């Protein structure tokens, strides 16, 4: 440690308030958090110490002005924990988790603050406020009520204990998962065992082995979800079996990384917290404040989709079995992707692995992802080599509006690394707010394997999809035009937040976009028209499997979080509980495993999606309905883009999202386009 000032506590000096990552050291974080906690505490105390009657200005606006330092420090830090969580960073995160929970609770449960907000809320109808300000009062009042601000002191103490313990447990869950995922990476002795992989994939496996001190061997690291992209191409059945078995074993072994007791305690404490707040279950408490409204509404959608999805998967399985018969194999879970590619090749003459040469990452990014947004919204994206992110691999881009005005920064962190958690995501480092005068700084993280030095990154179609998807979230954050920080970025209901990113996927195969980016790495030739045609023809292909594995995970999430405190307090066998839940909804086909099993279901046990994994298909109803709207209205035009941007993306969390949808679409969303897209019309 030196006496140099803590860069986290200095006023922002870089463009768009980008954190000075180059001068931040690990030891700066905890002191900065302590200072930031104290600063917000003092700001909130100043609000409640006022003798003046509560007003919108002296209470709500003052609350919105509070916590700016904490927001900055926390967003700076949590960007790093997800994308570059070194052991040192993880240690800070562990120490911080209970402190952060305690600070949040102290404000959310502040009785004096709550009574001032309740007073403003009570006279809301008589106040002359704009729509966003009214909504701000309603949201703060509701969120504090849901957090338990109305409870008595003994209950609040118990609630605070629960939150602190939960913050530790969810952190443990994530740490166990990361460690066991690394531990269970599959080691192969011989390249022959990896027959079917491309040269790039094979050399990545050789490099991964070298990095682990296993020179001359091959290491395949696991993905977050149950399956693995290599399952589609590995010709050696035993290799496929080993890969899937390792994936499904994560955090279920009798070792220090066992997540079974961790998740049981998480479930029990969440149920207890819900009971304290007056709800029968955690799911009931969570869903009361989502567009879905209740567990019953969610269950009803999931059940409606499960039966046709499972039936479609059985039909798909029969087609796979016909080919597997020739090999004398009965289709098992680890065979599904491999034989699916054979059926796909037979039916559509399409080898997805052979598409990579058309999807060079830089071209996909600039001439696909950015190009689509330029066409729709008129924005311009330029790389800023003079600005640096939190890791040398992070790239920084500046985004301008069509009229040349500054919009914000977009950071891209494409490659996988051992310190990065699995999956792909978007987060905000700075959120847009007129009150604070801040512009958005957003990040996209993916987990693309790094190619051998000197060779280009060739993406799979799935990775192309992920890039468009995450950039859809980025646009949502970049386009926000809200006043209050509370609504900045993508601070919308969780069962709404996937909608803009899903819509952005519609441009992947859109003719003008595809022709612009999908160019062969060597020849520059566009993807042949007949291949494009077959890609379109095969869009509903394997949707029985994809829908089933997703619905299964959603159902497991609802099952755990739908438990009452009594039910959650019994000694539950994790595997048996999960199996019973899947049998209950008819998604128990052993050849179609759940996309996430309980012990590695990070979304719901360590991420922010508890009782919320259904959200993806819930918001896909809006997505499919919106794609239909774009098609009906001429597709890729500035006029369409601007309407979507102004009436929907720009609203952020500052209003009722379903009202924003009606304003954009001219009516409520209909489910039919989703059923058709996924082949579920029966
Ligand atoms: Zn997403």
XYZ file of C-alpha atoms and ligand atoms in Angstrom:
683
model
C 0.000 0.000 0.000
C 1.128 3.510 -0.730
C -0.218 6.863 0.389
C -1.368 7.659 -3.131
C -5.058 8.645 -3.270
C -7.560 5.874 -3.910
C -8.499 6.245 -7.612
C -11.976 4.936 -6.861
C -12.620 7.919 -4.622
C -11.300 10.573 -6.998
C -13.823 12.407 -9.170
C -14.262 10.695 -12.548
C -11.740 12.087 -15.027
C -12.048 9.816 -18.062
C -14.529 10.219 -20.926
C -18.028 9.048 -19.983
C -16.804 8.500 -16.400
C -15.110 5.269 -17.477
C -13.401 3.929 -14.321
C -9.594 4.338 -14.333
C -9.059 0.572 -14.318
C -5.384 0.942 -15.170
C -4.680 2.612 -11.823
C -7.102 0.614 -9.639
C -5.505 -2.120 -7.514
C -7.372 -4.864 -5.661
C -6.622 -3.249 -2.286
C -8.447 -0.060 -3.336
C -11.860 -1.696 -3.398
C -12.726 -2.391 0.243
C -11.706 1.078 1.540
C -13.644 2.665 -1.318
C -16.734 0.637 -0.445
C -16.462 1.668 3.193
C -16.238 5.336 2.209
C -19.149 4.930 -0.194
C -21.355 3.204 2.406
C -20.664 6.028 4.837
C -21.376 8.687 2.218
C -24.782 7.248 1.313
C -25.643 6.634 4.952
C -24.976 10.322 5.662
C -27.034 11.380 2.639
C -30.004 9.275 3.743
C -29.667 10.471 7.355
C -29.810 14.037 6.062
C -33.117 13.217 4.358
C -34.703 11.726 7.470
C -33.307 14.411 9.812
C -35.245 17.141 8.013
C -37.996 18.800 10.007
C -39.765 19.931 6.839
C -42.796 17.902 5.763
C -41.925 15.165 3.257
C -42.132 16.327 -0.346
C -41.230 14.737 -3.629
C -38.157 17.002 -3.863
C -36.829 16.746 -0.325
C -37.366 12.978 -0.075
C -37.559 11.163 -3.414
C -35.252 13.369 -5.452
C -32.834 13.575 -2.522
C -32.862 9.784 -2.284
C -32.150 9.555 -6.009
C -29.202 11.897 -5.570
C -27.806 9.729 -2.792
C -25.474 6.796 -3.312
C -23.746 8.075 -6.431
C -20.307 7.128 -5.101
C -21.491 3.678 -4.032
C -23.098 3.131 -7.395
C -19.835 4.016 -9.110
C -17.619 1.870 -6.874
C -20.008 -1.098 -6.962
C -20.495 -1.075 -10.729
C -16.747 -0.762 -11.225
C -16.140 -3.709 -8.920
C -18.915 -6.085 -9.935
C -17.937 -5.700 -13.581
C -14.594 -7.230 -12.606
C -15.922 -9.997 -10.325
C -17.875 -11.542 -13.190
C -15.345 -11.103 -15.952
C -11.979 -11.324 -14.223
C -12.595 -12.808 -10.783
C -9.051 -13.569 -9.712
C -8.620 -15.241 -6.301
C -7.749 -11.805 -4.839
C -10.912 -10.259 -6.273
C -12.951 -13.227 -5.039
C -11.623 -12.698 -1.555
C -12.758 -9.073 -1.591
C -16.127 -10.164 -2.961
C -16.547 -12.614 -0.116
C -15.710 -10.037 2.533
C -17.948 -7.531 0.822
C -21.060 -9.641 0.321
C -22.419 -9.370 3.884
C -21.398 -5.693 4.146
C -23.226 -4.859 0.957
C -26.332 -6.739 2.070
C -26.240 -4.975 5.440
C -25.928 -1.552 3.843
C -28.763 -2.171 1.383
C -30.956 -3.474 4.191
C -30.197 -0.509 6.414
C -31.558 1.839 3.760
C -34.374 -0.340 2.405
C -35.593 -1.010 5.960
C -35.085 2.536 7.288
C -38.341 3.255 9.099
C -37.988 7.057 8.990
C -37.242 7.026 5.274
C -40.140 4.660 4.621
C -42.591 6.830 6.498
C -41.535 9.913 4.492
C -41.935 8.009 1.214
C -45.263 6.592 2.373
C -46.399 10.155 3.170
C -45.560 11.350 -0.348
C -47.168 8.229 -1.786
C -50.381 8.881 0.157
C -50.795 12.323 -1.424
C -49.630 11.249 -4.890
C -52.935 12.016 -6.612
C -52.795 15.604 -5.453
C -49.225 16.208 -6.627
C -48.338 17.866 -9.901
C -45.711 15.387 -11.129
C -44.668 14.116 -14.548
C -45.262 10.442 -15.332
C -41.707 9.287 -14.548
C -41.721 11.082 -11.186
C -45.071 9.562 -10.219
C -43.770 6.148 -11.188
C -40.674 6.792 -9.075
C -42.800 7.329 -5.967
C -44.789 4.185 -6.672
C -41.697 2.083 -7.269
C -39.810 3.207 -4.166
C -42.887 2.705 -2.029
C -43.527 -0.742 -3.420
C -39.893 -1.867 -3.323
C -39.440 -0.787 0.286
C -42.702 -2.489 1.255
C -41.565 -5.692 -0.448
C -38.167 -5.434 1.189
C -39.848 -5.368 4.593
C -39.730 -1.693 5.582
C -43.180 -2.081 7.137
C -42.095 -4.877 9.531
C -41.527 -4.480 13.270
C -38.006 -4.269 14.675
C -37.660 -7.935 15.655
C -38.810 -9.039 12.218
C -36.448 -6.595 10.568
C -33.531 -7.957 12.552
C -34.381 -11.473 11.437
C -34.778 -10.268 7.848
C -31.373 -8.609 7.919
C -29.789 -11.801 9.272
C -31.425 -13.789 6.509
C -30.227 -11.417 3.807
C -26.687 -11.473 5.096
C -26.579 -15.241 5.346
C -28.097 -15.510 1.859
C -25.486 -13.204 0.406
C -22.771 -15.468 1.774
C -24.490 -18.623 0.545
C -25.090 -17.385 -2.991
C -21.458 -16.348 -3.154
C -20.410 -19.818 -1.967
C -22.636 -21.411 -4.579
C -20.932 -19.472 -7.367
C -17.450 -20.133 -6.020
C -18.093 -23.872 -5.666
C -19.457 -24.008 -9.175
C -16.489 -22.200 -10.684
C -14.009 -24.408 -8.815
C -15.753 -27.685 -9.610
C -16.244 -26.677 -13.252
C -12.480 -26.138 -13.535
C -11.786 -29.369 -11.648
C -14.052 -31.408 -13.874
C -12.596 -30.185 -17.172
C -12.161 -33.407 -19.128
C -8.622 -34.597 -19.876
C -8.059 -36.645 -23.033
C -4.771 -38.490 -23.623
C -5.031 -38.859 -27.337
C -6.165 -36.599 -30.197
C -8.062 -39.575 -31.611
C -10.488 -39.322 -28.702
C -11.377 -35.861 -29.967
C -11.956 -36.911 -33.546
C -14.529 -34.634 -35.170
C -13.252 -31.383 -33.686
C -11.783 -28.739 -35.972
C -8.094 -27.827 -35.937
C -8.790 -24.659 -33.965
C -10.782 -26.539 -31.327
C -8.125 -29.196 -31.047
C -5.352 -26.661 -30.605
C -7.451 -24.827 -28.003
C -7.712 -28.137 -26.105
C -3.951 -28.671 -26.401
C -3.306 -25.126 -25.138
C -5.704 -25.615 -22.241
C -3.769 -28.768 -21.296
C -0.448 -26.941 -21.440
C -1.861 -24.170 -19.263
C -2.641 -26.849 -16.659
C 0.784 -28.435 -16.885
C -0.508 -31.380 -18.921
C 1.726 -30.992 -21.962
C 0.905 -33.305 -24.840
C -2.614 -34.018 -23.657
C -5.953 -32.311 -24.336
C -8.284 -30.545 -21.933
C -11.880 -29.680 -22.785
C -13.355 -27.148 -20.384
C -17.042 -27.289 -19.507
C -19.716 -24.776 -20.411
C -22.251 -23.431 -17.934
C -25.264 -25.288 -19.343
C -25.603 -29.078 -19.280
C -24.657 -29.695 -22.895
C -21.469 -28.768 -24.683
C -20.894 -27.430 -28.205
C -18.443 -30.279 -28.934
C -21.112 -32.936 -28.326
C -22.367 -32.209 -31.818
C -19.123 -33.163 -33.509
C -17.224 -35.682 -31.317
C -17.381 -39.019 -33.144
C -16.128 -41.008 -30.141
C -19.186 -41.954 -28.102
C -17.173 -42.530 -24.926
C -15.706 -39.013 -25.195
C -19.202 -37.571 -25.506
C -20.342 -39.602 -22.530
C -17.428 -38.435 -20.389
C -18.017 -34.796 -21.315
C -21.710 -34.828 -20.449
C -21.175 -36.857 -17.301
C -18.577 -34.358 -16.063
C -20.917 -31.475 -16.791
C -23.813 -33.055 -14.905
C -21.618 -33.987 -11.952
C -20.734 -30.390 -11.192
C -21.054 -29.495 -7.525
C -22.816 -32.800 -6.712
C -19.801 -34.746 -5.459
C -18.987 -35.392 -1.826
C -16.212 -32.818 -1.703
C -15.692 -29.244 -0.584
C -17.496 -27.922 -3.697
C -20.784 -29.762 -3.066
C -23.601 -27.284 -3.721
C -26.398 -29.564 -2.456
C -26.359 -28.403 1.158
C -25.747 -24.835 -0.044
C -28.809 -24.697 -2.254
C -31.002 -26.438 0.329
C -30.159 -23.716 2.816
C -30.687 -20.978 0.202
C -34.136 -22.379 -0.572
C -35.068 -22.647 3.106
C -33.930 -19.122 3.984
C -35.641 -17.610 0.956
C -38.870 -19.346 2.004
C -38.464 -17.982 5.526
C -37.898 -14.470 4.200
C -41.024 -14.743 2.035
C -43.026 -15.892 5.055
C -41.803 -12.897 7.052
C -43.039 -10.628 4.264
C -46.424 -12.336 4.218
C -46.044 -14.549 1.158
C -46.563 -18.329 1.027
C -43.335 -18.871 -0.938
C -40.314 -17.113 -2.394
C -41.819 -17.470 -5.872
C -45.018 -15.768 -4.712
C -43.017 -12.873 -3.244
C -40.861 -12.446 -6.335
C -43.636 -12.787 -8.895
C -45.935 -10.330 -7.143
C -43.587 -7.663 -8.486
C -43.094 -8.883 -12.055
C -45.246 -8.475 -15.149
C -46.326 -12.122 -14.619
C -47.935 -11.273 -11.260
C -48.140 -14.755 -9.662
C -46.675 -18.298 -9.652
C -49.982 -19.520 -11.060
C -49.610 -17.337 -14.161
C -46.094 -18.660 -14.710
C -47.095 -22.286 -14.127
C -49.958 -21.897 -16.535
C -47.678 -20.710 -19.370
C -45.038 -23.371 -18.663
C -47.594 -26.177 -18.557
C -49.261 -24.962 -21.726
C -45.915 -25.168 -23.557
C -44.499 -28.328 -21.929
C -46.807 -30.961 -23.423
C -46.372 -29.975 -27.100
C -42.623 -29.396 -26.541
C -42.143 -32.865 -25.001
C -44.161 -34.433 -27.822
C -42.013 -32.646 -30.407
C -38.861 -33.847 -28.652
C -40.135 -37.449 -28.805
C -40.680 -37.081 -32.546
C -37.201 -35.684 -32.925
C -35.810 -38.562 -30.890
C -37.490 -41.089 -33.189
C -35.772 -39.467 -36.171
C -32.402 -39.603 -34.380
C -32.987 -43.243 -33.449
C -33.570 -44.229 -37.083
C -30.030 -43.108 -37.924
C -28.514 -44.411 -34.682
C -29.988 -47.869 -35.366
C -27.392 -48.306 -38.098
C -24.691 -47.760 -35.473
C -26.394 -50.120 -33.042
C -26.889 -47.290 -30.556
C -29.882 -46.416 -28.407
C -30.040 -42.597 -28.266
C -28.850 -41.332 -24.920
C -28.506 -37.726 -23.756
C -24.872 -37.557 -24.876
C -25.834 -38.734 -28.378
C -28.570 -36.206 -28.990
C -26.512 -33.352 -30.452
C -24.336 -35.673 -32.550
C -27.226 -37.451 -34.252
C -29.164 -34.224 -34.493
C -26.401 -32.932 -36.764
C -26.721 -36.088 -38.883
C -30.464 -35.631 -39.210
C -29.944 -31.963 -39.927
C -27.415 -32.835 -42.626
C -29.737 -35.428 -44.119
C -32.836 -33.299 -44.010
C -31.381 -29.903 -44.796
C -27.948 -30.871 -46.120
C -26.559 -28.484 -43.523
C -23.332 -28.898 -41.594
C -23.371 -26.154 -38.981
C -19.743 -26.731 -38.032
C -18.752 -25.962 -41.620
C -20.323 -22.484 -41.341
C -17.592 -21.041 -39.097
C -15.428 -19.720 -41.984
C -18.276 -17.325 -42.829
C -18.472 -16.012 -39.275
C -15.160 -14.304 -38.597
C -15.678 -12.490 -35.290
C -14.536 -9.014 -36.351
C -16.702 -9.068 -39.444
C -19.710 -10.339 -37.528
C -19.229 -7.549 -35.016
C -18.676 -4.629 -37.386
C -20.583 -5.644 -40.501
C -23.319 -7.544 -38.697
C -24.045 -6.463 -35.139
C -22.988 -2.809 -35.453
C -24.250 -2.539 -39.035
C -27.766 -3.669 -38.083
C -27.913 -1.063 -35.312
C -26.584 1.600 -37.680
C -29.306 0.797 -40.222
C -32.087 0.758 -37.649
C -31.101 3.555 -35.324
C -28.573 5.591 -37.305
C -25.906 5.183 -34.615
C -22.168 5.078 -35.367
C -19.717 2.866 -33.451
C -15.974 3.632 -33.389
C -13.226 1.897 -31.481
C -11.372 4.041 -28.921
C -7.883 2.568 -28.723
C -6.930 5.319 -26.272
C -9.331 3.989 -23.617
C -8.737 0.858 -21.592
C -11.047 -1.606 -19.872
C -10.593 -3.812 -16.801
C -8.548 -6.425 -18.691
C -6.174 -6.139 -21.665
C -8.588 -8.197 -23.781
C -11.435 -5.712 -23.315
C -12.094 -3.374 -26.241
C -13.702 0.041 -25.877
C -16.023 1.568 -28.494
C -17.659 4.989 -28.568
C -21.215 5.245 -29.829
C -22.653 8.375 -31.483
C -26.184 9.224 -32.560
C -27.083 9.920 -36.188
C -26.826 13.673 -35.542
C -23.283 13.259 -34.221
C -24.164 13.712 -30.551
C -22.449 11.477 -28.026
C -24.405 8.478 -26.787
C -22.088 6.353 -24.634
C -19.399 3.706 -24.488
C -19.666 0.033 -25.397
C -17.072 -2.413 -24.031
C -16.608 -5.860 -25.503
C -14.940 -8.764 -23.682
C -15.204 -11.658 -26.103
C -12.932 -14.431 -24.925
C -13.171 -17.070 -22.240
C -10.682 -17.168 -19.369
C -10.443 -19.127 -16.138
C -11.295 -16.031 -14.098
C -14.503 -15.367 -16.046
C -17.787 -16.918 -15.066
C -19.570 -18.996 -17.694
C -22.230 -17.848 -20.123
C -22.673 -14.427 -21.693
C -24.102 -11.251 -20.241
C -24.406 -7.497 -20.405
C -23.891 -5.135 -17.498
C -23.652 -1.381 -17.025
C -20.581 0.332 -15.588
C -22.314 3.710 -15.714
C -26.055 4.109 -16.220
C -27.668 6.996 -18.030
C -29.452 9.565 -15.839
C -30.448 13.150 -16.571
C -30.480 13.932 -12.847
C -26.852 12.877 -12.473
C -25.860 14.037 -15.936
C -24.386 10.640 -16.760
C -24.199 8.820 -20.084
C -24.216 5.027 -20.346
C -21.144 2.788 -20.312
C -22.115 -0.827 -21.008
C -20.239 -4.119 -21.318
C -20.876 -7.332 -23.229
C -19.166 -10.498 -22.021
C -18.978 -13.730 -23.994
C -17.011 -16.947 -23.555
C -15.588 -17.562 -27.020
C -12.545 -19.843 -27.140
C -9.402 -17.983 -28.046
C -7.914 -19.160 -31.334
C -4.260 -20.120 -31.695
C -2.018 -17.047 -31.946
C -2.059 -15.513 -35.400
C -5.297 -17.193 -36.455
C -8.692 -15.495 -36.752
C -11.608 -16.114 -34.404
C -14.271 -18.051 -36.272
C -17.627 -18.105 -34.490
C -20.297 -20.775 -34.466
C -23.807 -19.723 -35.424
C -24.719 -20.007 -31.729
C -21.962 -17.564 -30.824
C -23.116 -15.191 -33.556
C -26.568 -15.396 -31.984
C -25.139 -14.623 -28.553
C -23.290 -11.593 -29.879
C -26.473 -10.136 -31.420
C -28.422 -11.010 -28.264
C -26.045 -9.339 -25.843
C -25.758 -6.285 -28.039
C -29.549 -6.031 -27.835
C -29.134 -5.609 -24.068
C -26.348 -3.105 -24.730
C -28.643 -1.019 -26.944
C -31.307 -1.083 -24.226
C -28.745 0.383 -21.817
C -27.344 2.850 -24.354
C -30.720 4.199 -25.496
C -32.167 4.863 -22.032
C -33.438 8.452 -21.679
C -34.517 8.560 -18.071
C -34.264 11.232 -15.424
C -33.754 9.176 -12.290
C -30.842 6.791 -11.656
C -33.313 4.271 -10.235
C -34.527 3.642 -13.777
C -31.226 3.760 -15.631
C -29.732 1.060 -17.798
C -31.801 -2.046 -18.097
C -33.531 -1.615 -14.735
C -36.807 -3.108 -15.915
C -38.769 -6.083 -14.642
C -36.777 -9.246 -14.937
C -39.446 -10.957 -17.007
C -39.242 -8.068 -19.466
C -35.505 -7.465 -19.648
C -34.738 -10.235 -22.163
C -37.244 -8.909 -24.644
C -35.059 -6.225 -26.340
C -32.101 -8.608 -26.622
C -34.257 -11.358 -28.100
C -35.659 -8.950 -30.673
C -32.129 -8.040 -31.767
C -31.568 -11.677 -32.772
C -34.056 -11.221 -35.618
C -31.398 -9.474 -37.715
C -28.945 -12.403 -37.784
C -30.482 -14.026 -40.847
C -32.099 -10.850 -42.199
C -31.034 -10.753 -45.872
C -29.399 -7.285 -45.970
C -27.562 -7.911 -42.708
C -26.449 -11.464 -43.399
C -25.161 -10.542 -46.862
C -23.137 -7.776 -45.262
C -21.342 -9.792 -42.584
C -21.326 -13.485 -43.481
C -18.344 -13.496 -45.835
C -15.955 -16.392 -46.223
C -12.710 -15.759 -44.368
C -10.537 -16.754 -47.354
C -12.604 -15.912 -50.401
C -14.840 -13.086 -49.164
C -17.761 -14.880 -50.793
C -21.168 -14.444 -49.129
C -22.893 -17.426 -47.562
C -24.376 -19.257 -50.586
C -28.087 -18.555 -51.121
C -29.034 -22.219 -50.859
C -27.287 -22.502 -47.479
C -29.221 -19.459 -46.263
C -32.436 -21.019 -47.506
C -31.675 -24.214 -45.619
C -30.816 -22.265 -42.477
C -34.258 -20.666 -42.643
C -35.929 -23.989 -43.398
C -34.246 -25.567 -40.381
C -35.129 -22.808 -37.883
C -37.831 -24.835 -36.107
C -35.580 -27.907 -36.227
C -34.699 -29.452 -32.828
C -36.993 -26.929 -31.129
C -38.695 -29.776 -29.256
C -35.398 -30.479 -27.497
C -34.430 -26.823 -27.027
C -37.839 -25.857 -25.648
C -38.007 -28.926 -23.403
C -34.571 -28.470 -21.832
C -35.354 -24.808 -21.176
C -38.842 -25.455 -19.760
C -37.384 -28.190 -17.536
C -34.932 -25.757 -15.973
C -37.675 -23.139 -15.565
C -39.855 -25.700 -13.831
C -37.081 -26.786 -11.452
C -36.606 -23.131 -10.514
C -40.338 -22.702 -9.840
C -40.458 -25.988 -7.901
C -37.662 -25.068 -5.478
C -38.880 -21.541 -4.975
C -42.536 -22.499 -4.764
C -41.891 -24.385 -1.497
C -43.463 -23.109 1.683
C -41.214 -22.650 4.708
C -42.512 -25.940 6.150
C -41.785 -27.840 2.965
C -38.362 -26.251 2.553
C -37.440 -27.133 6.126
C -37.620 -30.883 5.570
C -34.502 -32.816 4.608
C -34.808 -32.765 0.827
C -32.841 -35.084 -1.461
C -31.813 -32.747 -4.268
C -31.720 -35.304 -7.092
C -35.027 -36.916 -6.091
C -36.749 -33.552 -5.711
C -35.630 -32.490 -9.154
C -36.694 -35.775 -10.741
C -40.139 -35.554 -9.160
C -40.622 -32.001 -10.392
C -39.718 -32.975 -13.956
C -42.029 -35.984 -13.867
C -44.822 -33.720 -12.647
C -44.685 -31.547 -15.772
C -43.857 -34.437 -18.142
C -40.336 -33.266 -18.971
C -38.561 -36.355 -17.625
C -37.306 -37.896 -20.863
C -33.781 -39.108 -19.919
C -32.489 -38.301 -23.409
C -33.467 -34.640 -22.924
C -31.770 -33.431 -19.731
C -32.637 -30.126 -18.157
C -30.563 -27.214 -19.465
C -29.389 -26.579 -15.897
C -29.604 -28.968 -12.989
C -30.022 -27.638 -9.448
C -26.369 -27.773 -8.326
C -25.106 -25.716 -11.275
C -28.148 -23.541 -11.827
C -26.239 -20.304 -11.245
C -29.017 -18.114 -12.679
C -31.320 -18.942 -9.793
C -28.966 -19.755 -6.908
C -26.230 -17.165 -7.366
C -27.455 -14.871 -10.138
C -30.466 -12.599 -10.055
C -32.977 -15.024 -11.562
C -34.461 -16.879 -8.594
C -38.054 -17.823 -9.439
C -37.328 -15.952 -12.662
C -35.801 -18.315 -15.196
C -39.225 -18.521 -16.877
C -38.602 -14.928 -17.916
C -36.882 -15.844 -21.162
C -39.929 -17.526 -22.655
C -42.271 -15.049 -20.992
C -40.519 -12.188 -22.782
C -40.208 -14.253 -25.946
C -43.961 -13.871 -26.292
C -43.329 -10.135 -26.725
C -40.273 -10.807 -28.881
C -42.067 -13.034 -31.414
C -44.955 -10.573 -31.547
C -42.499 -7.722 -32.187
C -40.651 -9.592 -34.946
C -44.038 -9.979 -36.593
C -44.558 -6.215 -36.309
C -41.205 -5.441 -37.966
C -42.048 -7.857 -40.790
C -45.487 -6.334 -41.295
C -43.999 -2.839 -41.405
C -41.156 -3.179 -43.857
C -38.426 -4.652 -41.646
C -35.072 -2.958 -41.406
C -35.906 0.756 -41.652
C -34.915 3.827 -39.674
C -38.571 4.597 -39.138
C -39.193 1.203 -37.511
C -35.994 1.400 -35.498
C -36.787 4.873 -34.233
C -40.282 3.866 -33.147
C -38.924 0.852 -31.252
C -36.180 2.984 -29.722
C -38.406 5.870 -28.632
C -41.460 4.018 -27.408
C -39.764 1.012 -25.933
C -35.986 0.879 -25.522
C -35.623 4.489 -24.401
C -38.270 4.175 -21.700
C -35.953 1.949 -19.673
C -37.528 1.230 -16.319
C -39.207 4.623 -16.064
C -42.740 3.435 -16.765
C -45.026 0.406 -16.882
C -43.358 -1.853 -19.492
C -46.583 -3.406 -20.708
C -47.995 0.085 -21.265
C -44.848 0.924 -23.239
C -45.397 -2.242 -25.259
C -48.987 -1.273 -26.033
C -47.795 2.176 -27.054
C -45.257 0.627 -29.425
C -47.378 -2.230 -30.808
C -50.808 -0.635 -30.740
C -52.200 -3.568 -28.739
C -51.217 -6.182 -26.131
C -48.860 -8.990 -27.158
C -50.351 -12.176 -28.597
C -48.929 -15.662 -27.998
C -49.588 -17.109 -31.468
C -46.307 -15.920 -33.083
C -44.316 -17.681 -30.338
C -46.255 -20.948 -30.746
C -45.644 -20.856 -34.486
C -41.967 -20.015 -34.163
C -41.345 -22.964 -31.854
C -43.637 -25.346 -33.694
C -45.954 -25.701 -30.685
C -49.286 -25.162 -32.393
C -50.025 -28.888 -32.038
Zn -30.044 -11.891 -22.257
